[in-house]
Short mmCIF file of C-alpha atoms in Angstrom, two decimals:
data_model
loop_
_atom_site.label_atom_id
_atom_site.label_comp_id
_atom_site.label_asym_id
_atom_site.label_seq_id
_atom_site.Cartn_x
_atom_site.Cartn_y
_atom_site.Cartn_z
CA UNK A 1 88.73 107.64 67.56
CA UNK A 2 85.52 107.76 69.40
CA UNK A 3 85.93 104.32 71.18
CA UNK A 4 89.73 105.83 72.04
CA UNK A 5 88.00 108.72 73.54
CA UNK A 6 85.28 106.72 75.47
CA UNK A 7 88.26 104.44 76.88
CA UNK A 8 90.22 107.12 78.22
CA UNK A 9 87.03 109.10 79.75
CA UNK A 10 85.96 105.92 81.64
CA UNK A 11 88.79 103.58 81.91
CA UNK A 12 88.77 100.35 84.20
CA UNK A 13 89.48 101.42 87.49
CA UNK A 14 92.13 100.05 89.74
CA UNK A 15 90.84 97.72 92.41
CA UNK A 16 90.51 98.76 96.17
CA UNK A 17 92.05 95.98 98.00
CA UNK A 18 94.46 97.46 100.28
CA UNK A 19 94.65 98.76 103.92
CA UNK A 20 96.82 101.09 106.08
CA UNK A 21 99.24 98.07 106.46
CA UNK A 22 99.38 97.30 102.87
CA UNK A 23 100.22 100.72 101.85
CA UNK A 24 102.62 101.08 104.86
CA UNK A 25 104.43 98.10 103.57
CA UNK A 26 104.82 99.04 99.93
CA UNK A 27 105.84 102.72 101.12
CA UNK A 28 108.52 101.48 103.34
CA UNK A 29 109.89 99.41 100.51
CA UNK A 30 110.15 102.48 98.47
CA UNK A 31 111.92 104.20 101.01
CA UNK A 32 114.20 100.99 101.62
CA UNK A 33 116.10 102.35 104.86
CA UNK A 34 118.73 99.46 104.72
CA UNK A 35 119.81 100.58 101.65
CA UNK A 36 120.16 104.05 102.73
CA UNK A 37 122.05 103.17 105.66
CA UNK A 38 124.23 101.22 104.01
CA UNK A 39 124.69 103.34 100.82
CA UNK A 40 124.05 106.74 101.69
CA UNK A 41 124.49 107.42 105.53
CA UNK A 42 128.46 106.48 104.89
CA UNK A 43 128.58 109.71 102.97
CA UNK A 44 127.10 111.62 105.54
CA UNK A 45 129.68 110.34 108.12
CA UNK A 46 132.58 111.27 105.44
CA UNK A 47 131.31 114.71 105.31
CA UNK A 48 130.22 115.65 108.79
CA UNK A 49 131.57 112.65 110.85
CA UNK A 50 129.82 112.58 114.11
CA UNK A 51 128.00 115.73 113.16
CA UNK A 52 125.61 113.34 110.88
CA UNK A 53 123.59 113.13 114.12
CA UNK A 54 122.80 116.91 113.95
CA UNK A 55 122.39 116.41 110.34
CA UNK A 56 120.06 113.32 110.90
CA UNK A 57 117.80 115.59 113.41
CA UNK A 58 117.71 118.55 111.23
CA UNK A 59 116.47 116.31 108.30
CA UNK A 60 113.91 114.72 110.39
CA UNK A 61 112.48 118.16 111.21
CA UNK A 62 112.27 118.80 107.39
CA UNK A 63 110.90 115.75 106.62
CA UNK A 64 108.29 115.67 109.19
CA UNK A 65 107.12 119.12 107.77
CA UNK A 66 107.17 117.74 104.39
CA UNK A 67 105.16 114.50 105.38
CA UNK A 68 102.27 116.59 106.96
CA UNK A 69 102.18 118.59 103.42
CA UNK A 70 101.75 115.17 101.52
CA UNK A 71 99.26 114.00 104.15
CA UNK A 72 97.06 116.52 103.66
CA UNK A 73 97.06 116.86 100.10
CA UNK A 74 96.99 112.94 99.59
CA UNK A 75 93.90 112.97 101.93
CA UNK A 76 92.51 115.49 99.50
CA UNK A 77 93.49 113.89 96.39
CA UNK A 78 94.42 110.21 96.64
CA UNK A 79 95.20 109.85 92.95
CA UNK A 80 97.72 107.42 91.38
CA UNK A 81 99.48 110.11 89.35
CA UNK A 82 100.92 111.56 92.72
CA UNK A 83 102.53 115.18 93.10
CA UNK A 84 101.47 116.38 89.58
CA UNK A 85 97.87 115.96 90.17
CA UNK A 86 98.03 117.83 93.36
CA UNK A 87 100.28 120.76 91.57
CA UNK A 88 97.66 120.80 88.78
CA UNK A 89 94.73 121.21 91.11
CA UNK A 90 96.29 124.38 92.71
CA UNK A 91 98.84 125.84 90.58
CA UNK A 92 97.07 124.85 86.97
CA UNK A 93 97.67 122.07 84.46
CA UNK A 94 101.25 123.82 83.02
CA UNK A 95 102.77 123.53 86.45
CA UNK A 96 101.25 120.00 86.91
CA UNK A 97 102.59 119.10 83.73
CA UNK A 98 106.05 120.43 84.70
CA UNK A 99 105.60 118.12 87.63
CA UNK A 100 104.72 115.10 85.73
CA UNK A 101 107.70 115.76 83.52
CA UNK A 102 110.17 115.87 86.42
CA UNK A 103 108.80 112.67 88.05
CA UNK A 104 109.08 110.74 84.73
CA UNK A 105 112.78 111.12 84.99
CA UNK A 106 112.98 110.49 88.72
CA UNK A 107 110.67 107.51 88.59
CA UNK A 108 112.10 105.90 85.31
CA UNK A 109 116.02 106.49 86.45
CA UNK A 110 115.43 105.04 89.99
CA UNK A 111 115.42 101.62 88.66
CA UNK A 112 118.47 101.44 86.56
CA UNK A 113 120.38 103.31 89.38
CA UNK A 114 119.06 100.86 92.18
CA UNK A 115 119.86 98.01 90.02
CA UNK A 116 123.23 98.96 89.08
CA UNK A 117 123.82 99.50 92.79
CA UNK A 118 123.58 96.29 93.92
CA UNK A 119 126.78 95.01 92.46
CA UNK A 120 128.43 97.48 94.81
CA UNK A 121 126.53 96.20 97.78
CA UNK A 122 127.47 92.56 96.94
CA UNK A 123 130.97 93.29 95.78
CA UNK A 124 132.68 92.16 99.42
CA UNK A 125 130.52 88.88 99.00
CA UNK A 126 130.66 87.94 95.33
CA UNK A 127 133.61 90.03 93.85
CA UNK A 128 133.09 88.72 90.46
CA UNK A 129 129.44 89.67 90.10
CA UNK A 130 128.66 91.59 86.70
CA UNK A 131 127.13 94.71 87.01
CA UNK A 132 124.97 95.49 84.26
CA UNK A 133 123.70 92.09 83.53
CA UNK A 134 122.81 91.62 87.33
CA UNK A 135 120.90 94.97 87.23
CA UNK A 136 119.18 93.80 84.00
CA UNK A 137 117.88 90.44 85.50
CA UNK A 138 117.10 91.98 88.82
CA UNK A 139 114.66 94.84 86.94
CA UNK A 140 113.48 92.12 84.90
CA UNK A 141 112.62 89.69 87.51
CA UNK A 142 110.98 92.77 89.77
CA UNK A 143 108.74 93.89 86.60
CA UNK A 144 107.52 90.28 86.36
CA UNK A 145 106.40 90.39 90.16
CA UNK A 146 104.95 93.62 89.79
CA UNK A 147 102.36 92.11 87.32
CA UNK A 148 100.68 90.45 90.35
CA UNK A 149 97.95 91.56 91.99
CA UNK A 150 98.76 94.56 94.46
CA UNK A 151 97.57 92.86 97.66
CA UNK A 152 100.14 90.03 96.86
CA UNK A 153 102.87 92.48 96.05
CA UNK A 154 102.07 93.81 99.36
CA UNK A 155 102.50 90.71 101.30
CA UNK A 156 105.79 89.92 99.05
CA UNK A 157 107.43 93.19 99.89
CA UNK A 158 106.39 93.04 103.65
CA UNK A 159 108.22 89.82 103.70
CA UNK A 160 111.01 91.11 102.29
CA UNK A 161 110.97 94.27 104.39
CA UNK A 162 110.94 91.80 107.47
CA UNK A 163 114.73 90.62 106.29
CA UNK A 164 115.64 94.21 105.71
CA UNK A 165 114.59 95.28 109.37
CA UNK A 166 116.37 92.28 110.74
CA UNK A 167 119.54 93.50 109.08
CA UNK A 168 119.19 96.72 110.73
CA UNK A 169 118.49 95.57 114.01
CA UNK A 170 121.61 93.52 113.80
CA UNK A 171 123.82 96.40 112.89
CA UNK A 172 122.08 98.17 115.77
CA UNK A 173 122.88 95.08 118.22
CA UNK A 174 126.56 94.84 116.92
CA UNK A 175 126.91 98.30 117.82
CA UNK A 176 125.49 98.57 121.11
CA UNK A 177 127.27 95.12 122.11
CA UNK A 178 130.22 97.50 123.50
CA UNK A 179 129.55 101.14 123.88
CA UNK A 180 133.03 103.29 123.72
CA UNK A 181 131.49 106.53 123.28
CA UNK A 182 128.63 108.88 125.00
CA UNK A 183 126.43 109.68 122.29
CA UNK A 184 125.65 113.04 123.86
CA UNK A 185 129.54 113.90 122.91
CA UNK A 186 128.12 113.64 119.34
CA UNK A 187 125.88 116.59 119.58
CA UNK A 188 128.09 118.58 121.86
CA UNK A 189 131.24 118.14 120.17
CA UNK A 190 130.59 116.78 116.56
CA UNK A 191 134.19 115.66 115.10
CA UNK A 192 135.03 114.91 111.53
CA UNK A 193 138.00 112.71 110.21
CA UNK A 194 140.71 114.60 108.32
CA UNK A 195 143.95 112.99 107.47
CA UNK A 196 143.20 110.07 109.80
CA UNK A 197 142.72 112.48 112.88
CA UNK A 198 139.38 114.23 114.28
CA UNK A 199 138.81 117.59 113.92
CA UNK A 200 135.66 119.85 114.99
CA UNK A 201 132.90 119.37 112.19
CA UNK A 202 131.74 122.83 110.61
CA UNK A 203 128.35 124.13 110.31
CA UNK A 204 128.72 124.12 106.48
CA UNK A 205 129.53 120.08 106.84
CA UNK A 206 126.45 119.60 108.77
CA UNK A 207 124.41 121.42 106.52
CA UNK A 208 125.56 119.35 103.59
CA UNK A 209 125.17 116.25 105.41
CA UNK A 210 121.65 117.24 106.25
CA UNK A 211 120.94 117.58 102.64
CA UNK A 212 122.31 114.18 102.09
CA UNK A 213 119.86 113.03 104.88
CA UNK A 214 116.83 114.28 103.46
CA UNK A 215 117.37 112.44 100.05
CA UNK A 216 117.87 109.49 102.28
CA UNK A 217 114.56 109.71 104.17
CA UNK A 218 112.55 110.39 100.96
CA UNK A 219 109.91 107.78 99.94
CA UNK A 220 107.35 108.51 102.64
CA UNK A 221 105.11 110.52 99.90
CA UNK A 222 105.23 107.23 97.62
CA UNK A 223 102.00 106.17 99.60
CA UNK A 224 99.72 108.37 97.24
CA UNK A 225 100.54 106.37 94.14
CA UNK A 226 98.80 103.60 95.98
CA UNK A 227 95.94 105.77 96.97
CA UNK A 228 93.52 104.58 94.14
CA UNK A 229 93.76 101.03 95.71
CA UNK A 230 93.26 101.80 99.31
CA UNK A 231 90.04 101.32 101.03
CA UNK A 232 88.89 104.61 102.28
CA UNK A 233 91.76 106.56 101.04
CA UNK A 234 90.79 109.73 102.19
CA UNK A 235 90.55 108.82 105.60
CA UNK A 236 93.41 106.82 105.94
CA UNK A 237 96.25 107.64 103.57
CA UNK A 238 97.61 110.28 105.86
CA UNK A 239 98.22 107.76 108.54
CA UNK A 240 100.43 105.43 106.15
CA UNK A 241 102.54 108.45 105.09
CA UNK A 242 103.15 109.57 108.76
CA UNK A 243 103.88 106.04 110.02
CA UNK A 244 106.04 105.42 106.97
CA UNK A 245 108.12 108.19 107.83
CA UNK A 246 108.36 107.63 111.82
CA UNK A 247 109.82 104.04 110.96
CA UNK A 248 111.93 105.16 108.27
CA UNK A 249 113.83 107.83 111.00
CA UNK A 250 114.05 105.27 113.53
CA UNK A 251 115.47 102.37 111.15
CA UNK A 252 117.89 104.75 109.78
CA UNK A 253 118.81 106.91 112.66
CA UNK A 254 119.30 104.47 115.80
CA UNK A 255 121.49 102.15 113.65
CA UNK A 256 123.66 105.55 112.83
CA UNK A 257 123.65 106.23 116.58
CA UNK A 258 124.63 102.65 117.55
CA UNK A 259 127.50 102.58 115.30
CA UNK A 260 129.22 105.73 116.41
CA UNK A 261 128.60 104.85 120.02
CA UNK A 262 130.41 101.25 119.46
CA UNK A 263 133.34 102.41 116.96
CA UNK A 264 136.52 101.08 118.37
CA UNK A 265 138.52 103.28 115.88
CA UNK A 266 136.10 106.41 115.34
CA UNK A 267 138.42 107.82 112.67
CA UNK A 268 138.50 104.87 110.80
CA UNK A 269 134.53 104.39 110.85
CA UNK A 270 133.96 107.77 109.69
CA UNK A 271 136.29 107.56 106.65
CA UNK A 272 135.10 104.01 105.79
CA UNK A 273 133.04 103.53 102.59
CA UNK A 274 131.19 100.66 104.24
CA UNK A 275 131.15 101.30 107.85
CA UNK A 276 128.21 99.09 108.69
CA UNK A 277 129.24 96.29 107.20
CA UNK A 278 132.76 96.55 108.62
CA UNK A 279 130.95 96.60 111.99
CA UNK A 280 129.10 93.46 111.11
CA UNK A 281 131.89 91.65 110.21
CA UNK A 282 134.04 92.71 113.08
CA UNK A 283 131.58 91.83 115.77
CA UNK A 284 129.83 88.97 114.30
CA UNK A 285 132.31 87.44 111.69
CA UNK A 286 132.85 87.19 108.56
CA UNK A 287 129.52 85.20 108.02
CA UNK A 288 127.34 87.94 109.63
CA UNK A 289 128.99 90.43 107.34
CA UNK A 290 127.66 88.10 104.08
CA UNK A 291 124.20 87.84 105.53
CA UNK A 292 123.94 91.47 106.19
CA UNK A 293 125.10 92.54 102.66
CA UNK A 294 122.67 89.81 101.28
CA UNK A 295 119.84 91.32 103.30
CA UNK A 296 120.67 94.96 102.13
CA UNK A 297 121.06 93.61 98.63
CA UNK A 298 117.46 92.06 99.15
CA UNK A 299 116.34 95.48 100.38
CA UNK A 300 117.36 97.20 97.12
CA UNK A 301 115.23 94.13 95.12
CA UNK A 302 112.32 95.06 97.33
CA UNK A 303 112.51 98.66 96.69
CA UNK A 304 112.53 97.93 93.17
CA UNK A 305 109.42 95.80 93.30
CA UNK A 306 107.57 98.52 94.99
CA UNK A 307 108.81 101.29 92.64
CA UNK A 308 107.55 99.29 89.59
CA UNK A 309 104.15 99.36 91.19
CA UNK A 310 104.08 103.00 92.11
CA UNK A 311 105.54 104.10 88.40
CA UNK A 312 103.21 101.82 86.65
CA UNK A 313 100.40 103.22 88.33
CA UNK A 314 101.82 106.97 87.92
CA UNK A 315 101.89 106.12 83.94
CA UNK A 316 98.16 104.90 84.43
CA UNK A 317 97.19 108.26 85.92
CA UNK A 318 99.26 110.06 83.05
CA UNK A 319 97.34 108.05 80.26
CA UNK A 320 93.82 108.53 81.95
CA UNK A 321 94.84 112.12 81.34
CA UNK A 322 95.41 111.74 78.00
CA UNK A 323 99.09 112.91 78.09
CA UNK A 324 100.48 111.14 75.28
CA UNK A 325 97.71 110.52 72.77
CA UNK A 326 97.46 107.77 70.12
CA UNK A 327 97.85 103.96 71.35
CA UNK A 328 100.14 104.59 74.17
CA UNK A 329 97.39 106.00 76.44
CA UNK A 330 95.31 103.02 75.89
CA UNK A 331 98.20 100.64 76.57
CA UNK A 332 99.00 102.37 79.91
CA UNK A 333 95.52 102.06 80.72
CA UNK A 334 95.07 98.39 80.22
CA UNK A 335 94.03 96.42 83.29
CA UNK A 336 94.69 92.73 83.48
CA UNK A 337 91.34 90.79 84.08
CA UNK A 338 92.88 88.60 86.46
CA UNK A 339 95.69 90.24 88.35
CA UNK A 340 93.74 93.60 88.38
CA UNK A 341 97.29 95.40 87.87
CA UNK A 342 98.12 98.10 84.73
CA UNK A 343 99.98 95.08 83.26
CA UNK A 344 101.16 96.91 80.16
CA UNK A 345 102.17 99.88 82.01
CA UNK A 346 104.05 97.53 84.20
CA UNK A 347 105.66 95.95 81.45
CA UNK A 348 106.91 99.32 79.70
CA UNK A 349 108.20 100.68 82.95
CA UNK A 350 110.33 97.44 83.58
CA UNK A 351 111.58 97.32 79.92
CA UNK A 352 112.46 100.96 80.10
CA UNK A 353 114.60 100.34 83.17
CA UNK A 354 116.44 97.20 81.87
CA UNK A 355 117.46 99.40 78.94
CA UNK A 356 118.51 102.16 80.94
CA UNK A 357 120.98 99.69 82.51
CA UNK A 358 123.22 100.05 79.59
CA UNK A 359 123.74 103.62 80.32
CA UNK A 360 126.80 104.63 83.01
CA UNK A 361 125.77 104.89 86.47
CA UNK A 362 127.29 108.34 86.79
CA UNK A 363 125.00 109.42 84.08
CA UNK A 364 122.19 108.40 85.26
CA UNK A 365 122.53 109.74 88.79
CA UNK A 366 123.17 113.12 87.25
CA UNK A 367 120.07 113.17 85.26
CA UNK A 368 118.23 111.92 88.46
CA UNK A 369 119.12 115.68 89.18
CA UNK A 370 117.72 117.96 92.08
CA UNK A 371 114.26 116.78 90.78
CA UNK A 372 113.27 116.00 94.67
CA UNK A 373 113.73 119.80 95.51
CA UNK A 374 111.34 120.82 92.68
CA UNK A 375 108.90 118.15 93.84
CA UNK A 376 109.05 119.42 97.40
CA UNK A 377 108.71 122.97 96.48
CA UNK A 378 105.53 122.36 94.32
CA UNK A 379 103.68 120.62 96.85
CA UNK A 380 104.51 123.09 99.80
CA UNK A 381 103.52 125.77 97.49
CA UNK A 382 100.38 124.01 96.35
CA UNK A 383 99.26 123.48 100.16
CA UNK A 384 99.69 127.15 100.56
CA UNK A 385 97.56 127.93 97.28
CA UNK A 386 94.98 125.47 98.60
CA UNK A 387 94.61 126.82 102.01
CA UNK A 388 94.37 130.43 100.75
CA UNK A 389 91.70 129.39 98.09
CA UNK A 390 89.92 126.87 99.95
CA UNK A 391 90.41 124.13 97.42
CA UNK A 392 91.74 122.04 100.12
CA UNK A 393 88.89 122.40 102.46
CA UNK A 394 87.55 118.74 101.74
CA UNK A 395 90.53 117.30 102.76
CA UNK A 396 90.06 114.56 105.60
CA UNK A 397 93.46 115.34 106.99
CA UNK A 398 94.61 118.90 108.24
CA UNK A 399 98.14 119.51 108.94
CA UNK A 400 98.82 120.75 112.47
CA UNK A 401 100.21 124.54 112.86
CA UNK A 402 99.58 125.66 109.41
CA UNK A 403 101.65 127.58 108.00
CA UNK A 404 104.48 126.05 109.61
CA UNK A 405 105.04 122.96 107.74
CA UNK A 406 105.24 124.57 104.05
CA UNK A 407 107.38 127.47 105.54
CA UNK A 408 109.77 125.11 107.11
CA UNK A 409 110.04 122.98 103.82
CA UNK A 410 110.43 125.98 101.54
CA UNK A 411 113.13 127.76 103.79
CA UNK A 412 115.17 124.12 103.92
CA UNK A 413 114.85 123.77 100.35
CA UNK A 414 116.43 127.38 99.69
CA UNK A 415 119.38 126.30 101.85
CA UNK A 416 119.55 123.07 100.13
CA UNK A 417 119.74 124.60 96.47
CA UNK A 418 122.23 127.03 97.53
CA UNK A 419 124.75 124.28 99.12
CA UNK A 420 123.83 122.10 96.11
CA UNK A 421 124.75 124.92 93.63
CA UNK A 422 128.24 125.35 94.73
CA UNK A 423 129.02 121.56 94.56
CA UNK A 424 130.74 121.79 91.16
CA UNK A 425 131.23 117.94 90.83
CA UNK A 426 127.72 116.58 91.25
CA UNK A 427 125.41 119.44 92.71
CA UNK A 428 125.52 121.88 89.85
CA UNK A 429 125.18 119.43 87.25
CA UNK A 430 122.16 117.85 88.95
CA UNK A 431 120.35 121.22 89.21
CA UNK A 432 121.35 122.02 85.52
CA UNK A 433 119.74 118.68 84.59
CA UNK A 434 116.50 119.35 86.42
CA UNK A 435 116.16 122.87 84.89
CA UNK A 436 116.45 120.87 81.22
CA UNK A 437 113.79 118.47 82.29
CA UNK A 438 111.49 121.22 83.56
CA UNK A 439 112.14 123.06 79.87
CA UNK A 440 111.36 119.80 78.13
CA UNK A 441 108.05 119.32 79.83
CA UNK A 442 106.88 123.04 79.70
CA UNK A 443 107.85 123.00 76.05
CA UNK A 444 106.01 119.78 75.59
CA UNK A 445 102.77 121.15 77.29
CA UNK A 446 102.83 124.63 75.38
CA UNK A 447 103.36 123.15 72.08
CA UNK A 448 101.01 119.92 72.30
CA UNK A 449 98.87 119.72 75.10
CA UNK A 450 97.79 123.17 75.57
CA UNK A 451 95.57 123.07 72.62
CA UNK A 452 94.12 119.83 73.83
CA UNK A 453 93.05 121.55 77.06
CA UNK A 454 95.12 119.03 79.22
CA UNK A 455 94.34 118.69 82.98
CA UNK A 456 94.70 116.26 85.69
CA UNK A 457 91.75 113.92 86.25
CA UNK A 458 90.08 113.45 89.46
CA UNK A 459 88.42 109.92 89.27
CA UNK A 460 85.31 109.45 91.29
#
């Protein structure tokens, strides 16, 4: 028992080997702009039509505000645990562990959701590809890659990212080959497809699409998970976060405008479940469409690799805090002597992800819930409390125009929650799932961790 306590008190630290570029590559891989464009943005077009441009601009404002919050709090605590450490420092251990609980669900469920989604991307190219076996193989292979040194993984994800960016550049070029619509009209007179015709888009539809866009842009805050492996992280991590957001906005926003501007049949494009793939096939030919599909599938694989890395480091942090007890904490803290990675934690994350691939995709999507709303709200409140109490005074980065960023974020989250609650098919079940997650985490803290005086550890 004494040996266990000593290992938890002073575990082998993660090796610092990353610079701004390495963390940026990993973070952009988590945001995976190509899969957002091909998988999420079509939903925005179906909901709001050309009003998706307004939705993108609104979401960009909200995400810039949230990125400022991430940048300030991450420069104060560049800890592998991420958001739960920030919230624990500002709002207390119970709030911190509730945030930890929400993150566990979101972090683990992302892997099977992404893996199962690869079949949908490749369905037009390889119709017979099996969904579950493909997902299991992909998640397993990504887990093995995740065992390698973080610097090697930054290089691997960087190379995959080049393919992803090339695919997005190709789609943009295909849209701009023959511009048929003035992009300004998308702002002055947004239209949505309805029964094969175009009708004016409503403010409500644009608002719903904006909430979708916020989810599509999410991922820039994942830089903090790699903070303990970054040289001079307090001084540099904000730069990685802000650059990740800038590139995400450009790589997702520009192809959207280009596709709309070059649409031959605008109503068909707005109603299509695969508008960007169809654009590539129409302009570049069938082979181009197939290559784009493979590029998007590779982008999803890249995101899974990066998320395995981030999630393993998240569990390393939770184990350092003594969140689980017994041998599990020791396993999550084990650092490979050669690869300098939390190798048992990586295998655990990948193994759970593979098992979850057997669950229905719809169930996984519901249980991923509206956790992002709770996470954004938690860090926004933490940023306000940190400024008022002076606990973030040591942060090397200070968000401009404070308190504008957290106020904008909180107002946007209230509006998104309101709109989500009235979506009876997906939105309301997602919010209920998140409430259940919060209840489970709070109960575990109250019944188990409170008597242990659990708190988030800040490594020296």
